[in-house]
Coordinates of C-alpha atoms and ligand atoms in Angstrom, one line a residue:
M1 CA 0.2 -0.1 -0.3
T2 CA 1.3 3.7 -0.9
L3 CA 1.1 6.6 1.3
Q4 CA -0.8 9.3 0.9
G5 CA -0.1 13.1 1.7
N6 CA -1.3 14.4 5.1
W7 CA -3.9 12.9 6.3
D8 CA -7.2 14.6 5.6
R9 CA -7.9 17.7 8.0
T10 CA -11.6 18.2 7.4
T11 CA -12.2 14.5 7.9
L12 CA -10.2 15.1 11.2
T13 CA -12.2 18.2 12.3
R14 CA -15.7 16.7 11.3
R15 CA -14.7 13.3 13.4
R16 CA -13.7 15.2 16.4
L17 CA -17.1 17.3 16.2
L18 CA -18.7 14.2 15.8
G19 CA -17.0 12.7 19.1
W20 CA -15.1 10.4 16.9
A21 CA -13.2 8.9 19.8
G22 CA -16.2 7.7 21.6
M23 CA -18.4 4.2 19.9
G24 CA -20.9 4.7 16.8
A25 CA -19.5 8.2 15.7
G26 CA -20.9 6.0 12.6
G27 CA -19.0 5.2 8.8
L28 CA -21.4 7.4 6.8
A29 CA -20.3 11.1 7.9
V30 CA -17.0 10.3 4.9
A31 CA -17.9 12.6 2.8
A32 CA -15.3 14.8 3.3
S33 CA -12.3 16.4 0.9
G34 CA -10.2 13.3 -0.4
Y35 CA -12.1 11.2 -0.5
S36 CA -15.1 10.3 -3.3
P37 CA -18.4 10.8 -2.2
A38 CA -19.2 8.8 -5.2
R39 CA -17.3 5.6 -3.6
A40 CA -18.1 6.5 0.0
S41 CA -22.3 7.2 -0.5
A42 CA -22.7 3.5 -2.3
R43 CA -20.3 1.3 -0.2
P44 CA -19.4 2.7 3.6
F45 CA -16.5 1.1 4.4
F46 CA -17.3 0.2 7.4
A47 CA -20.7 0.4 9.1
D48 CA -20.0 1.9 11.6
Y49 CA -16.8 3.2 13.7
P50 CA -14.3 0.3 13.7
F51 CA -11.4 1.8 16.2
T52 CA -14.4 0.6 19.0
L53 CA -11.4 -1.2 21.2
G54 CA -9.4 1.7 21.5
V55 CA -5.4 2.4 20.9
A56 CA -2.8 0.9 23.0
S57 CA 1.0 0.9 22.6
G58 CA 3.2 -1.8 24.8
D59 CA 6.7 -2.8 25.3
P60 CA 8.6 0.0 24.8
L61 CA 12.2 0.0 23.3
P62 CA 14.8 3.0 23.3
D63 CA 14.0 3.1 19.5
G64 CA 10.2 2.2 19.3
V65 CA 7.1 1.0 20.7
V66 CA 4.7 -1.9 19.9
L67 CA 1.7 0.2 18.5
W68 CA -1.7 -1.9 18.3
T69 CA -5.4 -1.6 17.5
R70 CA -8.1 -3.6 16.2
L71 CA -10.8 -2.5 13.8
A72 CA -14.1 -3.9 14.8
P73 CA -17.1 -2.0 14.8
D74 CA -19.6 -4.6 16.3
P75 CA -17.0 -5.5 18.7
L76 CA -19.6 -8.0 20.5
A77 CA -20.5 -9.7 17.3
P78 CA -21.1 -12.9 18.4
D79 CA -18.8 -14.5 15.7
G80 CA -15.8 -13.0 17.4
N81 CA -15.4 -10.9 13.9
G82 CA -16.0 -7.7 15.4
G83 CA -18.6 -7.2 12.4
L84 CA -16.1 -7.6 9.5
P85 CA -16.5 -9.7 6.5
P86 CA -13.1 -12.3 6.8
E87 CA -11.2 -10.0 4.4
T88 CA -8.0 -8.0 4.6
Y89 CA -8.3 -4.1 5.2
G90 CA -5.0 -1.7 5.1
V91 CA -4.2 0.7 8.5
R92 CA -2.3 3.6 8.5
F93 CA -0.5 5.0 11.5
E94 CA 1.0 7.9 12.1
V95 CA 3.7 9.0 15.3
A96 CA 3.8 12.1 15.9
E97 CA 5.9 14.2 18.4
D98 CA 3.0 16.7 19.6
E99 CA -0.6 15.5 20.2
R100 CA -1.9 17.7 17.0
F101 CA 0.4 15.9 14.4
S102 CA 2.3 18.4 13.2
R103 CA 5.4 16.6 14.1
V104 CA 4.5 13.4 12.3
V105 CA 8.0 11.1 12.6
R106 CA 6.9 7.4 11.6
R107 CA 3.6 6.8 9.0
G108 CA 3.1 3.4 7.3
A109 CA 0.8 1.2 6.3
V110 CA 0.2 -2.5 7.5
E111 CA -2.5 -5.3 7.0
A112 CA -5.2 -5.8 9.3
T113 CA -6.2 -9.6 8.7
P114 CA -8.5 -11.5 9.6
E115 CA -7.1 -14.5 10.8
L116 CA -6.2 -12.7 13.5
A117 CA -9.1 -11.0 14.1
H118 CA -8.1 -7.5 12.5
S119 CA -5.7 -6.8 15.3
V120 CA -2.5 -5.0 14.4
H121 CA 0.7 -4.8 16.1
V122 CA 3.0 -1.9 14.9
E123 CA 6.6 -2.3 15.8
V124 CA 7.5 1.0 15.2
Q125 CA 11.1 1.7 15.1
G126 CA 13.2 4.4 14.8
L127 CA 12.2 7.1 17.4
G128 CA 14.3 8.6 20.1
P129 CA 15.3 7.3 23.0
G130 CA 13.1 8.2 26.8
R131 CA 10.6 10.5 24.4
E132 CA 7.2 10.9 24.4
Y133 CA 5.3 10.2 21.2
F134 CA 1.1 10.5 20.2
Y135 CA 0.1 7.8 17.7
R136 CA -3.3 7.3 15.6
F137 CA -4.6 4.6 12.9
K138 CA -6.8 5.6 9.7
A139 CA -8.6 2.7 8.0
G140 CA -10.5 3.5 5.2
P141 CA -11.9 7.5 6.1
E142 CA -11.9 6.1 9.4
I143 CA -9.6 7.8 12.3
S144 CA -8.7 6.1 15.5
P145 CA -8.4 7.7 18.7
V146 CA -4.9 9.6 19.6
G147 CA -2.6 7.9 21.6
R148 CA -0.1 8.9 24.4
T149 CA 3.2 6.6 24.5
K150 CA 6.9 6.8 25.9
T151 CA 10.2 4.9 24.4
A152 CA 12.5 3.6 27.1
P153 CA 15.6 5.6 27.7
A154 CA 19.1 5.0 26.1
L155 CA 20.5 1.4 27.4
G156 CA 22.1 2.5 30.4
A157 CA 21.4 5.7 30.0
A158 CA 20.9 8.0 33.5
V159 CA 17.4 8.7 34.0
D160 CA 16.5 10.9 37.2
R161 CA 12.7 9.5 37.8
F162 CA 10.9 7.1 36.4
A163 CA 7.1 7.1 37.4
A164 CA 5.2 3.4 36.4
A165 CA 1.6 2.0 38.2
F166 CA 0.8 -1.8 38.5
A167 CA -2.7 -3.5 37.9
S168 CA -4.3 -6.6 37.9
S169 CA -7.5 -8.6 38.5
Q170 CA -10.0 -6.6 36.4
H171 CA -13.4 -8.8 36.4
Y172 CA -16.2 -6.5 34.7
I173 CA -19.4 -7.1 36.4
T174 CA -17.8 -6.9 39.6
G175 CA -17.5 -3.0 39.2
F176 CA -16.5 -0.2 37.5
Y177 CA -12.9 1.2 36.6
A178 CA -12.3 4.3 38.4
A179 CA -8.8 2.8 39.3
Y180 CA -8.1 3.6 35.5
R181 CA -9.5 6.6 35.2
D182 CA -6.8 7.8 37.7
M183 CA -4.2 6.6 35.5
P184 CA -3.6 9.2 32.8
A185 CA -3.5 12.5 35.2
Q186 CA -0.5 10.5 36.3
E187 CA 2.1 10.9 33.3
L188 CA 3.3 7.6 33.6
D189 CA 6.3 6.3 32.3
L190 CA 4.8 2.5 32.1
V191 CA 1.8 0.6 33.4
V192 CA 2.6 -3.2 34.1
H193 CA -0.5 -5.5 33.9
L194 CA 0.2 -8.2 36.6
G195 CA -3.0 -10.4 34.7
D196 CA -6.6 -11.5 35.0
Y197 CA -7.4 -8.7 32.6
I198 CA -10.2 -10.7 31.5
Y199 CA -12.2 -13.4 33.9
A200 CA -13.0 -16.0 31.5
D201 CA -15.1 -18.3 33.6
A202 CA -17.2 -16.0 34.3
S203 CA -21.2 -15.6 32.8
G204 CA -22.2 -12.0 32.0
G205 CA -23.2 -11.6 35.6
R206 CA -27.4 -11.4 34.6
D207 CA -27.4 -14.2 37.4
D208 CA -24.7 -12.5 40.2
P209 CA -26.9 -10.4 42.9
D210 CA -23.6 -8.8 43.5
A211 CA -23.2 -7.8 39.5
V212 CA -22.6 -4.4 39.2
R213 CA -22.8 -4.3 35.2
F214 CA -23.2 -7.0 33.0
H215 CA -21.4 -8.6 29.6
S216 CA -21.9 -11.2 27.1
G217 CA -21.7 -14.6 28.8
P218 CA -21.5 -17.6 29.3
R219 CA -17.9 -18.5 29.8
A220 CA -15.2 -18.0 27.2
T221 CA -13.7 -21.6 26.1
T222 CA -13.6 -20.9 22.2
L223 CA -11.7 -18.5 19.8
E224 CA -14.8 -16.9 19.1
E225 CA -16.2 -16.6 22.9
Y226 CA -12.4 -15.3 24.2
R227 CA -12.5 -12.8 21.5
V228 CA -16.1 -11.2 22.4
R229 CA -14.8 -11.4 25.9
Y230 CA -12.2 -8.8 25.2
G231 CA -14.5 -6.6 23.8
D232 CA -16.8 -6.5 26.5
Y233 CA -13.9 -5.5 28.6
K234 CA -13.1 -2.7 26.3
T235 CA -16.0 -1.0 25.8
D236 CA -15.2 0.6 29.1
A237 CA -13.7 3.8 28.3
D238 CA -12.0 4.4 30.9
L239 CA -10.2 1.0 30.3
R240 CA -9.4 2.5 26.8
A241 CA -8.1 5.7 28.3
A242 CA -5.6 4.3 30.2
H243 CA -4.0 2.4 27.5
A244 CA -4.3 5.5 25.3
A245 CA -2.4 7.4 28.2
A246 CA 0.6 5.2 28.8
A247 CA 2.8 1.7 27.0
F248 CA 2.0 -1.6 28.9
V249 CA 3.8 -4.1 29.7
V250 CA 1.7 -7.4 29.8
T251 CA 1.5 -10.6 31.2
F252 CA -1.4 -13.0 32.1
D253 CA -2.3 -14.8 35.0
D254 CA -5.0 -17.5 35.1
H255 CA -8.5 -16.2 34.4
E256 CA -7.4 -15.1 30.8
V257 CA -7.6 -18.5 30.1
K258 CA -9.2 -20.7 33.0
N259 CA -9.3 -20.3 36.5
G260 CA -6.6 -21.9 38.5
W261 CA -4.8 -23.4 35.4
A262 CA -1.5 -25.0 35.4
D263 CA 0.5 -25.9 32.6
E264 CA -1.9 -28.1 30.6
S265 CA -3.9 -28.6 33.2
A266 CA -6.9 -27.0 34.1
R267 CA -10.4 -28.2 36.6
N268 CA -12.9 -30.7 34.9
T269 CA -11.2 -30.9 31.5
T270 CA -8.8 -33.3 29.3
P271 CA -5.2 -32.0 29.0
E272 CA -6.0 -32.3 25.3
A273 CA -9.4 -30.3 25.8
F274 CA -7.7 -27.7 27.9
L275 CA -4.8 -27.4 25.3
R276 CA -7.4 -26.6 22.5
Q277 CA -8.9 -24.2 24.5
R278 CA -5.4 -22.4 25.8
A279 CA -4.6 -22.2 22.3
A280 CA -7.3 -20.1 21.8
A281 CA -7.4 -17.8 25.0
F282 CA -3.7 -17.3 23.8
Q283 CA -4.7 -16.2 20.5
A284 CA -7.2 -13.8 21.7
Y285 CA -4.9 -12.7 24.4
Y286 CA -2.3 -11.4 21.7
E287 CA -5.0 -10.2 19.3
H288 CA -5.8 -7.8 21.9
M289 CA -2.2 -6.7 23.6
P290 CA 0.4 -4.6 22.4
L291 CA 2.9 -7.4 22.6
R292 CA 5.8 -8.1 19.9
R293 CA 5.7 -10.6 17.2
T294 CA 7.9 -12.9 19.4
S295 CA 4.5 -13.4 21.6
I296 CA 2.4 -14.8 18.6
P297 CA 1.0 -17.9 20.0
R298 CA 2.1 -21.4 18.3
G299 CA -1.1 -23.3 19.2
P300 CA -0.8 -23.6 23.0
D301 CA 2.6 -22.3 23.3
M302 CA 3.2 -18.8 23.7
Q303 CA 6.5 -16.8 24.5
L304 CA 5.5 -14.3 27.5
Y305 CA 8.1 -13.7 29.7
R306 CA 10.6 -11.5 28.8
R307 CA 12.9 -8.6 29.8
I308 CA 12.3 -4.5 29.7
S309 CA 15.1 -2.0 30.5
F310 CA 14.6 1.6 30.9
G311 CA 17.9 3.1 30.9
D312 CA 20.3 2.8 34.5
M313 CA 16.9 2.8 36.5
V314 CA 14.8 0.0 36.1
E315 CA 15.1 -3.8 34.5
F316 CA 11.6 -5.6 34.7
N317 CA 11.8 -9.0 34.5
V318 CA 8.1 -10.2 33.2
L319 CA 7.6 -13.5 34.6
D320 CA 5.2 -16.3 32.9
T321 CA 4.3 -18.4 36.3
R322 CA 1.4 -20.7 34.3
Q323 CA 2.6 -22.0 31.2
Y324 CA 5.7 -24.0 32.6
R325 CA 4.2 -25.0 36.4
D326 CA 3.5 -28.2 38.2
R327 CA 0.2 -28.5 39.2
Q328 CA -0.7 -26.9 42.4
T329 CA -0.3 -29.4 46.0
D330 CA -3.3 -29.3 48.2
C331 CA -1.1 -31.5 50.5
S332 CA -3.9 -33.7 51.6
G333 CA -2.8 -37.1 53.7
E334 CA 0.8 -35.1 53.6
E335 CA 3.0 -35.1 56.5
T336 CA 4.4 -31.0 57.3
A337 CA 7.7 -30.0 58.7
N338 CA 8.3 -26.3 59.8
G339 CA 4.7 -25.3 58.1
Y340 CA 5.0 -26.7 54.8
C341 CA 3.8 -30.6 53.4
A342 CA 6.2 -32.5 51.5
S343 CA 4.9 -31.6 48.0
A344 CA 5.2 -27.9 48.6
T345 CA 9.0 -28.5 49.5
D346 CA 9.5 -31.5 46.7
P347 CA 12.8 -29.7 44.8
G348 CA 11.6 -31.2 41.7
R349 CA 9.0 -29.1 41.5
T350 CA 8.9 -26.3 39.4
I351 CA 7.0 -22.7 39.0
L352 CA 8.7 -21.4 36.8
G353 CA 9.9 -24.2 34.0
E354 CA 13.9 -24.5 34.2
E355 CA 14.1 -22.4 30.7
Q356 CA 12.5 -19.3 32.9
E357 CA 14.0 -19.6 36.1
R358 CA 18.1 -20.0 34.0
W359 CA 16.7 -17.0 32.3
L360 CA 15.7 -14.8 34.7
L361 CA 18.9 -15.8 37.1
D362 CA 21.0 -15.1 34.1
G363 CA 19.3 -11.4 33.9
L364 CA 19.5 -10.5 37.8
G365 CA 23.4 -11.7 37.5
S366 CA 24.4 -9.5 34.6
S367 CA 21.4 -6.1 35.4
T368 CA 23.4 -3.3 35.6
A369 CA 20.1 -1.4 36.8
R370 CA 19.6 -0.1 40.0
W371 CA 16.2 -1.7 40.5
N372 CA 15.7 -5.0 39.4
V373 CA 11.8 -6.0 39.6
L374 CA 10.2 -9.4 38.6
A375 CA 7.0 -8.2 37.3
Q376 CA 4.5 -11.4 37.9
Q377 CA 1.6 -12.7 39.3
I378 CA 1.1 -14.6 42.9
I379 CA 2.4 -14.5 46.2
F380 CA 5.9 -14.5 46.4
A381 CA 7.0 -14.2 50.1
Q382 CA 5.8 -16.9 52.6
K383 CA 2.5 -16.3 53.8
D384 CA 1.5 -17.7 56.9
N385 CA -2.2 -19.1 56.6
A386 CA -2.8 -20.3 60.2
A387 CA -5.9 -19.4 62.4
N388 CA -3.4 -20.7 65.2
P389 CA -1.5 -17.8 66.4
D390 CA 1.2 -20.4 67.9
K391 CA 1.7 -22.0 64.8
Q392 CA 2.9 -21.2 61.2
E393 CA 0.9 -23.3 58.1
Y394 CA 1.9 -22.3 54.5
V395 CA 0.6 -25.4 53.4
G396 CA -3.1 -23.8 51.7
G397 CA -0.3 -21.6 49.7
G398 CA -0.6 -24.0 46.5
D399 CA -1.2 -21.5 44.2
Q400 CA 1.3 -19.0 44.9
W401 CA 5.0 -19.5 45.6
D402 CA 4.4 -20.8 48.9
G403 CA 3.4 -23.8 47.0
Y404 CA 6.8 -24.4 44.7
K405 CA 9.7 -23.4 47.8
A406 CA 12.4 -25.2 45.9
D407 CA 12.1 -22.4 43.0
R408 CA 11.9 -19.4 45.2
D409 CA 14.6 -20.6 47.4
T410 CA 16.7 -20.6 44.2
V411 CA 15.8 -17.3 43.5
L412 CA 16.4 -16.0 47.3
E413 CA 19.8 -18.0 47.6
F414 CA 20.7 -16.8 43.9
V415 CA 20.2 -12.9 44.7
Q416 CA 22.3 -13.6 48.5
A417 CA 24.8 -15.1 46.7
R418 CA 25.2 -12.5 43.5
R419 CA 23.8 -9.2 45.2
P420 CA 21.6 -7.6 42.1
S421 CA 20.3 -4.2 43.0
N422 CA 17.4 -3.8 44.8
P423 CA 15.4 -6.5 44.2
M424 CA 12.1 -6.2 44.5
V425 CA 8.9 -8.1 43.6
I426 CA 5.6 -6.8 42.5
T427 CA 2.2 -8.7 42.1
G428 CA -1.6 -8.9 41.6
D429 CA -4.2 -12.0 41.7
I430 CA -5.3 -11.8 45.4
H431 CA -7.5 -8.4 45.2
T432 CA -5.4 -6.9 48.5
N433 CA -2.5 -4.9 49.1
N434 CA 0.1 -6.2 50.9
V435 CA 3.9 -5.2 51.6
Y436 CA 6.6 -7.9 52.7
D437 CA 10.2 -8.3 53.4
L438 CA 11.8 -10.8 51.5
K439 CA 14.3 -13.1 53.4
A440 CA 16.8 -15.3 53.5
D441 CA 14.9 -17.2 56.0
F442 CA 11.4 -16.2 56.5
S443 CA 11.2 -18.6 60.0
D444 CA 13.9 -16.7 61.3
P445 CA 12.6 -12.5 61.8
D446 CA 16.6 -12.3 62.0
S447 CA 17.4 -13.2 59.2
E448 CA 18.9 -11.3 56.3
T449 CA 16.3 -8.7 54.5
L450 CA 17.1 -9.6 50.5
G451 CA 14.5 -7.4 49.0
S452 CA 11.1 -6.3 49.2
E453 CA 7.5 -7.2 47.7
F454 CA 4.3 -4.9 46.9
V455 CA 1.2 -6.5 46.5
G456 CA -1.2 -4.8 44.3
T457 CA -5.3 -5.0 45.1
S458 CA -7.2 -5.5 42.0
I459 CA -8.7 -2.8 39.7
S460 CA -12.3 -4.5 40.5
S461 CA -12.2 -8.1 41.2
G462 CA -13.8 -8.9 44.5
G463 CA -16.1 -5.7 44.8
D464 CA -16.4 -3.3 47.3
P465 CA -14.8 -4.7 50.6
G466 CA -17.5 -5.8 52.9
N467 CA -15.3 -4.5 56.2
P468 CA -12.5 -2.7 54.8
T469 CA -9.4 -2.9 57.1
T470 CA -6.1 -1.3 56.8
T471 CA -3.6 -3.7 58.9
D472 CA 0.1 -1.9 60.0
G473 CA 2.2 -5.7 60.4
D474 CA 1.6 -8.8 60.6
R475 CA -2.4 -10.6 61.9
T476 CA -0.7 -14.0 61.7
N477 CA 2.7 -15.2 62.6
D478 CA 4.4 -13.2 59.6
P479 CA 6.9 -10.6 60.8
H480 CA 8.5 -10.1 57.4
H481 CA 4.4 -8.9 56.1
L482 CA 4.2 -5.0 57.2
F483 CA 0.9 -4.0 55.7
F484 CA -2.2 -4.7 54.6
N485 CA -5.4 -3.3 53.0
N486 CA -8.6 -4.6 51.5
N487 CA -9.8 -1.9 49.2
R488 CA -9.9 -1.8 45.1
G489 CA -7.6 0.2 43.2
Y490 CA -3.9 0.0 41.8
V491 CA -0.8 1.0 42.5
R492 CA 1.6 3.5 41.6
C493 CA 5.9 3.5 41.7
T494 CA 7.7 6.4 41.6
L495 CA 11.5 5.6 41.5
T496 CA 14.5 8.1 41.2
P497 CA 18.4 6.4 42.0
E498 CA 18.0 6.9 45.7
R499 CA 14.8 5.6 46.3
W500 CA 11.8 3.9 45.6
Q501 CA 8.6 5.3 46.5
T502 CA 5.0 2.9 46.3
D503 CA 1.9 4.7 46.5
F504 CA -1.2 2.0 47.2
R505 CA -4.1 4.1 45.6
I506 CA -7.5 2.9 46.5
V507 CA -10.6 3.6 44.9
T508 CA -13.9 4.6 48.0
T509 CA -16.2 2.5 45.5
V510 CA -16.3 0.8 42.5
L511 CA -20.1 1.6 42.2
A512 CA -19.0 4.1 40.1
P513 CA -16.2 5.1 37.1
E514 CA -16.3 8.7 38.6
A515 CA -15.3 7.4 42.3
P516 CA -12.8 9.4 43.8
V517 CA -9.6 7.9 43.9
S518 CA -6.3 8.7 46.7
T519 CA -2.9 7.6 48.2
L520 CA -4.1 5.0 51.2
A521 CA -0.7 4.5 52.1
T522 CA 3.1 5.0 50.8
F523 CA 6.4 2.7 51.5
V524 CA 9.4 3.4 50.4
V525 CA 12.5 1.4 49.6
E526 CA 16.0 3.3 49.9
D527 CA 18.7 2.6 47.6
G528 CA 21.2 -0.2 49.1
Q529 CA 18.8 -0.6 52.2
P530 CA 16.4 -3.5 51.8
G531 CA 13.6 -3.6 53.4
A532 CA 10.3 -1.0 53.0
K533 CA 9.9 1.8 55.1
R534 CA 5.9 3.4 56.0
A535 CA 6.3 7.1 54.6
Ligands
CA1 CA1 -5.2 -15.2 39.6

């Protein structure tokens, strides 16, 4: 496809007047100059506005970023095709230094094919490091909303300040996304999504007395159904706005596929059937996320763990704790020792898989970043599940790192021996805010503190807490557990060479998208001094 000159100003202006960032702006208002009115009226290019799912960017590098959109005039069409026939569409993109696109620095064209649900993943190159850019797409006469993104600073370059948010668990029917609504104003360098972006197992909520809003149902198991589920979620304007405001780095947890899955096993299904389902779920995930082509699924396999660096400031080791793990243990009938059942400590069991573990340790060992982050799904620290105050019991941690103690020991022993700079873990999944010190020996409070874990609450999953609770210090037997809170929200992290600051941003309620968001608590970690402190 050849490129034309500047996009037609008249079309843009009209689109703005018509509210072209919204859904259903209509594809018929195209009789502006630059396009043949005769052709437009004879056969509208799209029956309706095709950029209903918004735009996104992700996985920034010093010279580029992934730009994403998907053409879907009818995003909830049950056949999963977004209201388009099985044809290939040309999509143009523009990247500019300014929001008005007067200084365009990159322009190109790609194809949106029915095989990938007319999604587009443009890996833009040739941009400057550590810079803000704006981008948009055009298909036929239709122009997408404008997205803002930022490239990573040059490798090793000195960085003064880096601001990121992390988010997880955004069950659509249990709440509005006031947490996402708060993000665009934060001028973030990055948003890290730690999983449970959709809830594939959920019905539409009409049979759920606690549902705050509804989406299509029932549970998703086929490619068509997964595609529609992403459509359901991305009809949320606040989610689209958060994507349009900053680059995302994403990883999945279980609910993007099926609750509690581990490698090829999941409840109430056979490995053969589950791998077919997993392939469909992975494809729909790729189709709706700003991922690089290295993450295009091959059947039921998908390369998702990867490293993303921001100058000399921070390196994110984005983990996949689902695809390579051994099945969760329920410890039934097993002897316990020091709080763990035998299978939880079995050195033959893994959560990372051998290859990912080696990759992680290699990265931690060679990193020159000030802050070294494991961006991952489930609680890493040892967690006491005992109601009995005299006894530590971790046997309930089947899905978390407690159920895979050997892998955690390997990571912590490596950290203790090799001393990567400021190891940090950021976590989702559990729908509560928590702060943990990571100990050389969790059962010995006097043992060395090696790093910190910040667990971020859910965006919406679980709905408003019945009994809002905030606790400084531990409620059970874990002196390394420094903080607990069960409100909804997200986490903002502000990094400088001297200090990591975590702000727990909570919403007053998930019953309204415009609910106020505020900082409940702030913790800091000083460079070279492991352990988090309440600010
Ligand atoms: Ca989860």
